Amino acid sequence: MIDGLVVSGMKTPLEETGEHGTRRQKGGVVRAKTPVRAYKELIASQEDWLVRRVLQYAKRYGYTRYSSTLLEAWRQSVVGLSAVLIQAAGDAVNHSGLNADADYTSDPVTAYGIEEARKHRSRGVALHQFLSLLKYYRQSYLDLIFKKFYKNSNFKLYYNFTIMVFDKIELGCSAEWTNSNFFSEIFDLQQRNKAVTEQKLIYLTIFESLKDPVIFADTNGHIRNMNRSACLYFTHYDTPGAIYYGQKEIDEVQQLFEPFLDIVANEADFPNCLLPTRTGQRRFHIKARRMIDTSERMAGVVLICTDITDYQQALHDAARADRAKSAFLATMSHELRTPAAGILGASDLLGHTGLTPGQRRYLDLIDASASTLLGVLNEVLDYSKFEEAGVVASMADFDLCTVIDEVVKIMRYQALRKGVVLNVGLPASIPRRLRGDADKVRHVLMNLIGNAVKFTEHGEIDLTVRRIRKQQSAPITLEFSIVDTGIGISPDLDGRLFEPFSQGDETISRRFGGTGLGLAICKRIVDALGGEIGARRREKSGSQFWFRLPFGAAKTGNPVRQVQAEMPVKPRSVLMVEDNEVNQIVGVGLLEHLGHNVRLAGDGQDALTMMREADFDVVLLDLHLPGMDGYSIARAIRMLDDPHKARTPLIALTADGNAKAKTESFAAGMDGFLMKPLRAEELNRILGNLGDCANFPQSGTLSTASGSSRKLLEPGILNDHVLELGEDMAAMIVAAFRTSAGEFEMEFRQALQAGDIARIVFNVHRLKGAAGNVGLVELTRLSNDLERDVPKMPADVLEKRADQLVHCLRESLTAIDQHCQGLKLA
């Protein structure tokens, strides 16, 4: 009969092999894993499995109602039992059976059972509850042995040994419970209760001391406790423990937090909740968490409320300060760039007069200083713009050779003035026609080559472009490299070369000027376009800066370039609307030098008066003017009764070339956009493009009742939709506009008849957005004006403006249909 590890009074194989068994093989002796070692390794390695198994039994038979809610407590029980089993497996004294006359006080297994009995009895656990749960602990270990060793020759040995160890533990427990003294048990209970009370007070004090309001509710959503911080926010109770120790009225708090207590998942966040408190409305970030309860007995929800009112106010203040900064920069953009542009324009104008060599040197110094000043201003303002709005890429087809040629023409002159040669290497294998953001590429090249020119006193600068070989389906990746023979890169700048305001030591700024923002701007642009940028020191002298950018293949074919001799521009009659005296002198001087007839207006009223009195081929219109701004003047010109005057080409003049200014200029009815400082070649180019009839393209125009002709459709927007999204998607956009236009006319008429101003504004606003998306610029402008003016407009004027808008809508639908036929859109 097998009893534990004793078989007929003989030692078992577990005892005979001891800790280290051996087995012979050919070629020597190989140490084999003994039964003792295998048993120990199994028990030690399966801690997680045993914890899960015990919990399964405990939950199935209802023991979790009387046990700990935390997983770690169950783990500690398993760790203790495993330690006893591992020790018993290697301890010879435990290899005896359960002898009738044995003294178990010295047996470590029985001693473990006695100690566990004392702890559980002091907690009020009954003997039958303890022993019955212990049976399921034993069953979990037996399940493990069955799972791992069922087919092992030592299976029965391990199985019986485990039963014997648990029998000894039960023996110790029973002896302790039987021999317990009533008074000593009472004393033990008192000591235990004292310790539990102390522990409870510690955790209750921590709970009450938490700065954030914390609320606990049961599974039914009833609030059971809340800390002092929660009471201070949401009740009139001030003392710690007010809810825990007393029956307080919290119906209002219950009603306030009910929406946050009904959560399905284990956790939920409510990031911006406005709640009433004792001190007024406050904003909270509320985190709802289910109770961590392994036994599934103490379920409920804990709400942690973080007051974010001050944080939100700080964000609001920061946003307001940021808006103030943006407004300040916009003002500075105009106020600082305008005089700098005036200096450059005046020097350009002065350069066309007869100058002595000495005067020419002084003029070059003025021009260089003004160019440096304008460059510094542009860098600071560009960096601030990128900080505020980020870098926005504008993808379109472009000619790489043209972009490089434009940059090199500007930079080569500056380099030659210093005696530095600028070389360009562009292999024939590089695709000319690409799809990407040409303006951003030009910006980075200008900055990097400009730096090379600035820091190179003699030698040469090499710009090379090469293609990075990748898979056939990958984008076209080009690497642009600028190598110079200048002062090189200081080792102190390693790792921070592309950080803002990094220029090494003070001598760099004093000798060469600059803000230290140029490379930071380049990195922002390159990162936004999905590329990478870097620099390295050259061994002998100078440096190399490089950047790589991905490009798409151009969707349009190579344009046919018609090379023709440059023809002199026909003299034009020009109305220049400008309030700055310096810019007036520069503009009039350059235009007269080019052979044009110029009249000057200092504000909007003067401009409109002159327009009514005389005919002009073109109006150069500054956007920032006192009284009426440039946009308002443009709209007023477009509304003139004389059709010939109303369609006079309008060119915006500004020192602020951001996308918003361009968009608003075209929406106001302008035909072109010219950046300050004014240059003779730019003026010549834009005036030369007016054509003999002094008219811009006539396609997509609107003929009004007065006979004036205004641009109705900007075809480039629909063309871009076709290129970017495909013909099917572009056709869907147009179809959606036709549908919304039909709905608009019906809704608009009903709102007019009802005199519902809010409904009129709503419908006009919707029309404005839809029209802009398909390039209907005149309809967009009329919608914008009507949306703005409706609240203060007399009924008779509103009726006329409404008829004008509906008429424009119908004409716009005709124009867009004609353009779609040309694009072959369904």
XYZ file of C-alpha atoms in Angstrom, residues 148-798:
651
model
C 2.016 17.987 -16.247
C 2.953 14.507 -15.025
C 0.031 12.233 -15.845
C 2.094 10.170 -18.292
C 5.258 10.389 -16.168
C 6.440 7.273 -14.304
C 6.610 9.328 -11.081
C 3.054 10.666 -11.377
C 1.655 8.622 -8.464
C 4.668 9.535 -6.325
C 4.127 13.290 -6.840
C 0.359 12.978 -6.433
C 0.498 11.115 -3.091
C 3.297 13.293 -1.746
C 1.202 16.447 -2.352
C -1.786 14.877 -0.565
C 0.424 13.990 2.410
C 1.776 17.557 2.757
C -1.740 19.034 2.718
C -2.845 16.388 5.264
C -0.114 17.610 7.621
C -1.200 21.241 7.104
C -4.792 20.270 7.978
C -3.508 18.349 10.993
C -1.754 21.493 12.292
C -4.867 23.614 11.678
C -7.145 21.177 13.508
C -4.769 20.920 16.464
C -4.558 24.692 16.789
C -8.312 25.170 16.659
C -8.846 22.331 19.184
C -6.218 23.573 21.647
C -7.190 27.238 21.481
C -7.920 28.936 24.783
C -11.027 31.120 24.873
C -9.321 34.022 26.621
C -6.179 33.855 24.505
C -8.408 33.788 21.426
C -10.248 36.868 22.613
C -6.906 38.589 23.166
C -5.716 37.584 19.701
C -8.933 38.922 18.183
C -8.525 42.195 20.034
C -4.975 42.590 18.821
C -5.995 41.724 15.299
C -8.929 44.124 15.347
C -6.650 46.839 16.679
C -4.257 46.301 13.770
C -7.113 46.249 11.257
C -8.540 49.433 12.729
C -5.141 51.138 12.512
C -4.802 50.041 8.880
C -8.309 51.245 8.081
C -7.600 54.625 9.648
C -4.413 55.003 7.599
C -6.214 54.379 4.319
C -9.224 56.488 5.356
C -6.900 59.378 6.229
C -5.158 59.065 2.848
C -8.549 59.011 1.114
C -9.737 62.105 2.958
C -6.427 63.937 2.309
C -6.528 63.583 -1.479
C -6.630 66.974 -3.195
C -8.877 65.815 -6.035
C -12.523 65.044 -5.257
C -13.052 61.247 -5.142
C -16.486 59.606 -5.013
C -17.316 55.916 -4.546
C -20.631 54.362 -5.628
C -21.900 50.771 -5.441
C -23.058 48.586 -8.338
C -26.497 50.205 -8.220
C -25.016 53.649 -8.739
C -25.667 54.804 -5.141
C -22.914 57.004 -3.693
C -21.477 55.366 -0.570
C -18.588 57.650 0.264
C -16.814 60.803 -0.882
C -13.704 62.467 0.455
C -13.425 65.877 2.072
C -12.374 67.563 -1.174
C -15.555 66.323 -2.864
C -17.602 67.588 0.093
C -15.954 71.018 -0.082
C -16.783 71.296 -3.787
C -20.298 69.808 -3.881
C -21.802 69.893 -0.355
C -21.890 72.198 2.676
C -19.991 69.648 4.833
C -16.442 70.713 5.762
C -15.124 68.085 8.196
C -13.130 65.014 7.053
C -15.110 61.756 7.212
C -18.463 63.533 7.130
C -19.969 61.026 4.709
C -18.194 57.908 6.062
C -19.171 58.408 9.689
C -22.549 60.066 9.362
C -25.804 59.773 7.439
C -25.566 62.962 5.414
C -27.975 64.295 2.824
C -26.308 63.956 -0.595
C -29.310 63.641 -2.926
C -28.177 66.629 -4.977
C -24.688 65.150 -5.388
C -26.247 61.814 -6.343
C -28.310 63.481 -9.058
C -25.339 65.536 -10.278
C -23.026 62.527 -10.787
C -25.507 59.899 -11.978
C -24.532 60.391 -15.676
C -20.935 59.435 -14.842
C -21.705 56.355 -12.728
C -23.363 54.253 -15.416
C -20.281 53.035 -17.301
C -20.093 49.859 -19.373
C -16.328 49.440 -19.752
C -13.802 49.221 -16.927
C -12.993 52.887 -17.333
C -14.312 56.022 -18.999
C -13.123 59.623 -19.252
C -15.229 62.782 -19.343
C -12.642 65.455 -20.201
C -14.481 68.788 -19.959
C -17.477 68.826 -17.617
C -18.984 72.068 -16.329
C -20.429 71.425 -12.840
C -21.965 73.671 -10.167
C -19.904 73.932 -6.960
C -20.092 75.887 -3.737
C -17.970 78.637 -5.340
C -19.732 78.720 -8.715
C -19.362 76.899 -12.029
C -16.120 74.892 -12.360
C -14.749 72.632 -15.074
C -13.621 69.086 -14.247
C -11.919 66.180 -15.969
C -13.779 63.182 -14.531
C -12.257 59.702 -14.624
C -14.651 56.817 -13.929
C -12.960 53.547 -12.889
C -14.444 50.230 -11.848
C -13.239 48.826 -8.516
C -10.255 46.459 -8.767
C -11.878 43.342 -7.260
C -10.462 39.932 -8.120
C -13.097 38.152 -6.055
C -15.910 39.996 -7.896
C -17.446 40.710 -4.504
C -16.820 44.407 -3.866
C -17.929 45.916 -7.197
C -18.591 49.576 -7.783
C -17.370 52.733 -9.495
C -14.807 55.279 -8.340
C -15.011 58.826 -9.747
C -11.834 60.935 -9.670
C -12.595 64.594 -10.437
C -9.720 66.894 -11.398
C -10.499 70.618 -11.344
C -9.203 72.002 -14.666
C -10.839 75.435 -14.430
C -7.581 77.293 -13.808
C -5.834 75.200 -16.469
C -8.555 75.997 -19.006
C -8.327 79.671 -18.102
C -4.569 79.527 -18.603
C -5.116 77.959 -22.016
C -7.639 80.657 -22.854
C -5.232 83.377 -21.729
C -2.427 81.775 -23.722
C -4.637 81.613 -26.823
C -5.630 85.249 -26.336
C -1.985 86.217 -25.942
C -1.169 84.202 -29.033
C -3.870 86.040 -30.983
C -2.489 89.327 -29.705
C 0.971 88.241 -30.797
C -0.368 87.343 -34.247
C -2.106 90.717 -34.528
C 1.085 92.451 -33.431
C 3.140 90.511 -35.976
C 0.642 91.322 -38.710
C 0.982 94.999 -37.861
C 4.751 94.754 -37.652
C 4.773 92.871 -40.945
C 3.263 95.900 -42.631
C 4.919 98.625 -40.578
C 8.447 97.192 -40.797
C 8.398 95.656 -44.239
C 6.933 98.779 -45.844
C 9.841 101.148 -45.064
C 12.386 98.412 -45.842
C 10.654 97.823 -49.160
C 10.682 101.576 -49.743
C 14.459 101.729 -49.235
C 14.998 98.893 -51.715
C 12.629 100.469 -54.236
C 14.319 103.860 -53.901
C 17.778 102.329 -54.381
C 16.524 100.454 -57.434
C 15.102 103.677 -58.823
C 18.292 105.579 -58.005
C 20.300 102.910 -59.806
C 18.729 103.937 -63.105
C 20.174 107.447 -62.847
C 23.704 108.424 -63.756
C 25.986 107.600 -60.808
C 29.703 107.979 -60.228
C 31.669 104.870 -59.135
C 31.735 106.159 -55.576
C 28.016 106.788 -55.551
C 27.474 103.295 -56.988
C 29.416 101.786 -54.068
C 27.328 103.730 -51.563
C 24.147 102.648 -53.342
C 25.255 99.006 -53.262
C 25.827 99.371 -49.519
C 22.326 100.813 -49.051
C 20.821 98.034 -51.145
C 22.746 95.304 -49.287
C 21.822 96.745 -45.877
C 18.148 97.055 -46.785
C 18.132 93.537 -48.229
C 19.669 92.203 -44.996
C 17.108 94.085 -42.905
C 14.222 92.763 -44.996
C 15.662 89.248 -44.807
C 15.810 89.412 -41.007
C 12.229 90.668 -40.844
C 11.045 87.944 -43.206
C 12.760 85.215 -41.177
C 11.274 86.364 -37.867
C 7.803 86.807 -39.301
C 7.921 83.550 -41.287
C 9.039 81.612 -38.220
C 6.255 83.161 -36.155
C 3.750 82.250 -38.866
C 4.953 78.634 -38.898
C 4.821 78.542 -35.093
C 1.204 79.699 -35.190
C -0.266 77.757 -38.115
C 2.376 75.196 -39.071
C 3.648 74.540 -42.572
C 0.863 73.885 -45.083
C 1.953 72.107 -48.265
C 0.401 73.071 -51.590
C 0.880 70.301 -54.159
C 0.899 71.119 -57.866
C 2.822 70.294 -61.032
C 5.967 72.369 -61.570
C 9.149 72.538 -63.610
C 12.238 71.793 -61.493
C 14.592 73.558 -63.913
C 12.517 76.723 -63.708
C 12.570 76.717 -59.890
C 16.338 76.196 -59.736
C 16.923 78.779 -62.449
C 14.890 81.394 -60.535
C 16.902 80.815 -57.362
C 20.279 80.742 -59.092
C 19.608 83.967 -61.024
C 19.130 85.817 -57.742
C 21.918 84.140 -55.799
C 24.527 84.106 -58.580
C 24.537 87.902 -58.703
C 25.080 88.113 -54.937
C 27.858 85.521 -55.139
C 29.644 87.248 -58.030
C 29.659 90.509 -56.075
C 31.843 88.675 -53.511
C 33.973 86.976 -56.163
C 32.430 83.545 -55.424
C 31.431 81.211 -58.257
C 28.043 79.458 -58.053
C 27.933 76.189 -60.006
C 24.849 74.065 -60.740
C 24.831 70.357 -61.513
C 21.503 68.967 -62.749
C 21.874 65.625 -64.575
C 19.685 64.998 -67.603
C 18.299 61.882 -65.906
C 16.508 63.991 -63.272
C 12.797 64.399 -64.186
C 11.991 68.011 -64.996
C 8.244 67.837 -64.477
C 7.374 66.954 -60.880
C 4.453 67.233 -58.500
C 5.121 68.924 -55.182
C 5.308 72.304 -53.471
C 7.528 74.450 -55.693
C 7.325 77.484 -53.385
C 8.609 75.486 -50.401
C 11.459 73.985 -52.455
C 12.376 77.488 -53.635
C 12.269 78.759 -50.035
C 14.674 76.084 -48.755
C 17.070 76.506 -51.701
C 17.109 80.281 -51.292
C 17.884 79.927 -47.600
C 20.627 77.309 -47.899
C 22.343 78.923 -50.912
C 21.959 82.330 -49.253
C 23.761 80.970 -46.170
C 26.509 79.535 -48.375
C 26.975 82.899 -50.084
C 26.961 84.757 -46.753
C 29.580 82.530 -45.108
C 31.859 82.084 -48.126
C 34.437 84.810 -48.759
C 36.270 83.146 -51.680
C 36.137 79.960 -53.700
C 32.950 78.415 -55.015
C 29.540 77.008 -54.167
C 28.192 73.879 -55.847
C 24.498 73.059 -56.052
C 23.887 69.479 -57.218
C 20.744 67.378 -57.515
C 20.684 63.609 -57.662
C 17.967 60.988 -57.571
C 17.888 58.476 -54.718
C 17.346 55.078 -56.279
C 14.340 53.310 -54.820
C 11.671 50.848 -55.889
C 9.775 51.524 -59.075
C 6.506 52.190 -57.232
C 8.118 54.516 -54.670
C 7.907 58.339 -54.937
C 10.620 60.225 -56.803
C 13.116 61.171 -54.083
C 15.653 63.877 -54.907
C 18.623 64.984 -52.866
C 19.691 68.627 -53.117
C 23.260 69.298 -51.975
C 24.908 72.701 -51.402
C 28.686 72.519 -50.888
C 30.723 75.657 -50.125
C 34.290 76.648 -49.293
C 33.274 78.968 -46.458
C 33.991 79.076 -42.747
C 32.536 75.615 -42.117
C 30.465 74.395 -39.177
C 31.543 74.878 -35.585
C 31.743 71.653 -33.517
C 29.780 73.522 -30.834
C 26.727 73.460 -33.115
C 26.604 69.667 -33.469
C 23.122 68.445 -32.589
C 21.519 71.906 -32.493
C 22.323 73.334 -35.907
C 18.658 73.326 -36.984
C 17.302 74.662 -33.702
C 15.942 78.230 -33.703
C 18.338 81.074 -32.851
C 21.426 78.805 -33.098
C 24.458 80.682 -34.454
C 27.366 79.341 -32.460
C 29.083 82.254 -30.693
C 28.412 85.996 -30.774
C 31.068 86.619 -33.437
C 28.978 84.865 -36.107
C 26.081 87.266 -35.607
C 28.361 90.310 -35.441
C 30.348 89.362 -38.567
C 27.620 87.974 -40.789
C 24.282 89.100 -39.285
C 21.114 87.033 -39.322
C 18.703 85.711 -36.725
C 19.602 82.044 -36.508
C 16.095 81.157 -37.711
C 16.770 80.298 -41.360
C 17.830 76.682 -40.809
C 15.025 76.129 -38.280
C 12.519 77.288 -40.923
C 14.130 74.986 -43.505
C 13.807 72.012 -41.170
C 10.146 72.758 -40.478
C 9.437 72.944 -44.199
C 11.360 69.765 -45.068
C 9.761 67.826 -42.192
C 6.287 68.968 -43.265
C 6.961 67.754 -46.819
C 8.006 64.302 -45.569
C 11.739 64.731 -46.185
C 14.942 64.999 -44.178
C 17.676 67.614 -43.884
C 21.218 67.550 -42.578
C 24.700 69.053 -42.676
C 28.294 67.913 -42.330
C 31.724 69.503 -41.975
C 34.145 69.074 -44.842
C 37.655 67.834 -44.108
C 39.570 70.775 -45.560
C 37.232 73.743 -45.449
C 33.617 74.675 -45.863
C 30.475 72.670 -45.297
C 27.791 70.666 -47.020
C 24.078 71.120 -46.452
C 21.636 68.686 -48.008
C 17.961 67.866 -47.970
C 15.891 65.092 -49.500
C 12.280 65.410 -50.571
C 9.773 62.998 -52.119
C 7.960 64.136 -55.263
C 5.186 62.703 -57.375
C 5.187 62.412 -61.128
C 3.556 65.397 -62.836
C -0.035 64.711 -63.899
C 0.149 67.170 -66.789
C 2.438 66.913 -69.775
C 5.456 69.057 -70.508
C 4.267 72.566 -71.429
C 5.159 73.825 -74.851
C 7.506 76.742 -74.329
C 7.323 79.434 -76.944
C 10.583 81.300 -77.053
C 10.227 84.785 -78.440
C 12.110 88.015 -78.290
C 11.274 90.162 -75.291
C 9.024 92.953 -76.519
C 8.821 96.334 -74.859
C 5.720 96.787 -72.744
C 3.078 99.102 -74.192
C 2.697 102.263 -72.079
C -0.238 101.997 -69.684
C -2.357 104.458 -67.805
C -1.989 103.410 -64.166
C -3.843 104.468 -61.048
C -1.717 103.746 -57.997
C -3.586 103.768 -54.670
C -0.963 104.041 -51.892
C -0.840 106.046 -48.664
C 2.827 105.599 -47.727
C 4.945 108.494 -49.006
C 8.053 106.382 -49.590
C 6.109 103.751 -51.484
C 4.405 106.496 -53.506
C 7.773 107.893 -54.607
C 9.166 104.436 -55.408
C 6.077 103.217 -57.249
C 5.556 106.354 -59.314
C 9.279 106.564 -60.066
C 9.553 102.940 -61.264
C 6.383 103.139 -63.346
C 7.408 106.397 -65.008
C 10.874 104.998 -65.656
C 9.210 102.065 -67.468
C 7.285 104.536 -69.625
C 3.851 104.363 -68.007
C 1.504 107.221 -67.146
C 0.752 107.278 -63.427
C -1.805 109.026 -61.263
C -1.678 108.756 -57.506
C -4.503 108.333 -54.941
C -3.855 108.400 -51.209
C -7.085 106.720 -50.034
C -10.230 104.966 -51.212
C -12.397 108.030 -51.743
C -9.752 109.669 -53.944
C -9.388 106.457 -55.910
C -13.124 106.109 -56.602
C -13.359 109.782 -57.598
C -10.495 109.370 -60.070
C -12.033 106.168 -61.443
C -15.264 108.011 -62.195
C -13.427 110.923 -63.845
C -10.967 109.032 -66.054
C -10.259 105.632 -67.605
C -7.269 103.555 -66.476
C -5.698 100.445 -67.955
C -4.920 99.053 -64.500
C -5.219 99.924 -60.801
C -2.386 99.087 -58.390
C -4.215 98.876 -55.057
C -2.517 98.744 -51.660
C -4.438 96.469 -49.250
C -3.656 98.466 -46.074
C -5.135 101.942 -46.387
C -6.763 104.413 -43.977
C -10.563 104.350 -44.029
C -11.539 101.971 -46.822
C -9.060 99.105 -47.150
C -8.013 97.679 -50.493
C -10.636 94.930 -50.436
C -13.473 97.427 -49.963
C -12.158 99.665 -52.737
C -11.978 96.676 -55.098
C -15.597 95.756 -54.378
C -16.691 99.386 -54.906
C -14.895 99.532 -58.269
C -16.581 96.317 -59.376
C -19.973 97.896 -58.546
C -19.420 101.035 -60.686
C -22.204 101.773 -63.159
C -19.824 102.212 -66.089
C -19.162 98.645 -67.374
C -15.790 99.586 -68.825
C -14.582 101.062 -65.539
C -16.067 98.187 -63.497
C -13.934 95.604 -65.285
C -10.638 97.526 -64.972
C -7.861 95.067 -63.951
C -7.028 95.397 -60.242
C -3.622 94.361 -58.852
C -3.199 93.990 -55.075
C -0.061 95.489 -53.501
C 1.087 94.222 -50.109
C 4.130 93.384 -48.028
C 2.239 90.464 -46.479
C 2.142 87.574 -48.923
C 0.251 85.009 -46.854
C -2.400 82.751 -48.342
C -5.242 84.513 -46.502
C -4.383 87.869 -48.098
C -4.318 86.286 -51.550
C -7.621 84.497 -51.036
C -9.374 87.625 -49.755
C -7.929 89.687 -52.629
C -9.320 87.385 -55.303
C -12.620 87.076 -53.433
C -12.884 90.875 -53.475
C -12.582 90.876 -57.259
C -8.885 91.524 -57.800
C -7.058 90.022 -60.772
C -3.455 89.903 -59.605
C -1.202 90.004 -56.586
C 2.134 91.851 -56.349
C 4.498 91.674 -53.387
C 6.458 94.630 -52.070
C 9.192 95.749 -52.477
C 8.297 96.754 -56.022
C 10.872 95.793 -58.634
C 11.039 97.082 -62.182
C 11.081 93.597 -63.760
C 8.020 92.454 -61.780
C 6.059 95.566 -62.700
C 7.076 95.135 -66.322
C 5.983 91.495 -66.295
C 2.560 92.025 -64.762
C 1.775 95.097 -66.900
C 2.959 93.256 -69.994
C 0.494 90.455 -69.292
C -2.476 92.812 -69.475
C -2.713 92.388 -73.252
C -3.538 94.962 -75.885
C -7.177 95.236 -74.751
C -6.190 95.828 -71.140
C -8.421 92.915 -70.139
C -7.789 89.720 -68.247
C -9.275 86.436 -69.615
C -12.927 86.719 -70.491
C -13.920 83.024 -70.002
C -16.413 82.464 -67.226
C -17.694 86.024 -66.918
C -20.988 87.369 -65.720
C -22.927 89.959 -67.725
C -25.061 92.045 -65.390
C -28.046 94.219 -66.123
C -25.797 97.237 -66.228
C -23.715 95.642 -68.911
C -20.574 95.193 -66.807
C -18.618 91.993 -67.192
C -17.144 90.292 -64.138
C -15.190 87.111 -63.665
C -17.614 84.376 -62.716
C -15.611 81.134 -62.654
C -12.040 80.424 -61.584
C -11.471 77.237 -63.641
C -8.250 76.320 -61.862
C -10.149 75.064 -58.801
C -12.161 72.499 -60.759
C -9.081 71.604 -62.773
C -7.223 70.893 -59.530
C -10.113 68.707 -58.337
C -9.764 66.655 -61.525
C -6.007 66.318 -61.102
C -6.044 65.654 -57.361
C -9.219 63.572 -56.966
C -9.958 62.210 -60.424
C -12.739 62.876 -62.911
C -15.362 60.775 -61.106
C -14.909 62.556 -57.782
C -14.826 65.986 -59.472
C -18.082 65.126 -61.271
C -19.632 64.116 -57.927
C -18.602 67.470 -56.414
C -20.234 69.391 -59.285
C -23.384 67.234 -59.075
C -23.595 67.851 -55.322
C -23.326 71.604 -55.953
C -26.132 71.505 -58.523
C -28.357 69.685 -56.026
C -27.553 72.086 -53.172
C -28.076 75.065 -55.508
C -31.600 73.873 -56.350
C -32.404 73.379 -52.689
C -30.940 76.796 -51.866
C -33.180 78.754 -54.252
C -36.353 77.202 -52.833
C -35.247 77.593 -49.188
C -33.957 81.107 -49.836
C -37.242 82.286 -51.361
C -39.243 80.833 -48.467
C -36.982 82.557 -45.917
C -37.350 85.866 -47.777
C -41.150 85.617 -47.800
C -41.191 84.802 -44.088
C -38.734 87.619 -43.306
C -36.646 85.120 -41.304
C -33.249 86.878 -41.147
C -31.468 84.004 -39.346
C -32.694 81.527 -41.950
C -31.609 83.825 -44.800
C -28.123 84.180 -43.343
C -27.872 80.414 -42.796
C -28.776 79.583 -46.405
C -26.506 82.254 -47.877
C -23.642 80.994 -45.702
C -24.135 77.455 -47.009
C -24.206 78.707 -50.595
C -20.999 80.655 -50.068
C -19.113 77.570 -48.882
C -20.413 75.388 -51.706
C -19.656 78.000 -54.383
C -16.104 78.441 -53.180
C -15.437 74.712 -53.461
C -16.198 74.705 -57.198
C -14.467 77.996 -58.071
C -17.502 80.276 -58.497
C -15.723 83.415 -57.298
C -18.410 85.980 -58.125
C -21.132 83.912 -56.457
C -18.862 83.471 -53.435
C -18.283 87.232 -53.262
C -21.982 88.119 -53.553
C -22.898 85.497 -50.925
C -20.252 86.800 -48.553
C -21.421 90.413 -48.958
C -25.083 89.512 -48.520
C -24.383 87.372 -45.449
C -22.557 90.313 -43.894
C -25.117 93.003 -44.788
C -28.487 91.223 -44.301
C -29.034 92.134 -40.609
C -28.806 95.894 -41.347
C -30.366 95.940 -44.830
C -33.753 97.580 -45.651
C -36.360 95.248 -47.127
C -36.365 96.838 -50.602
C -32.566 96.645 -50.852
C -32.598 93.059 -49.619
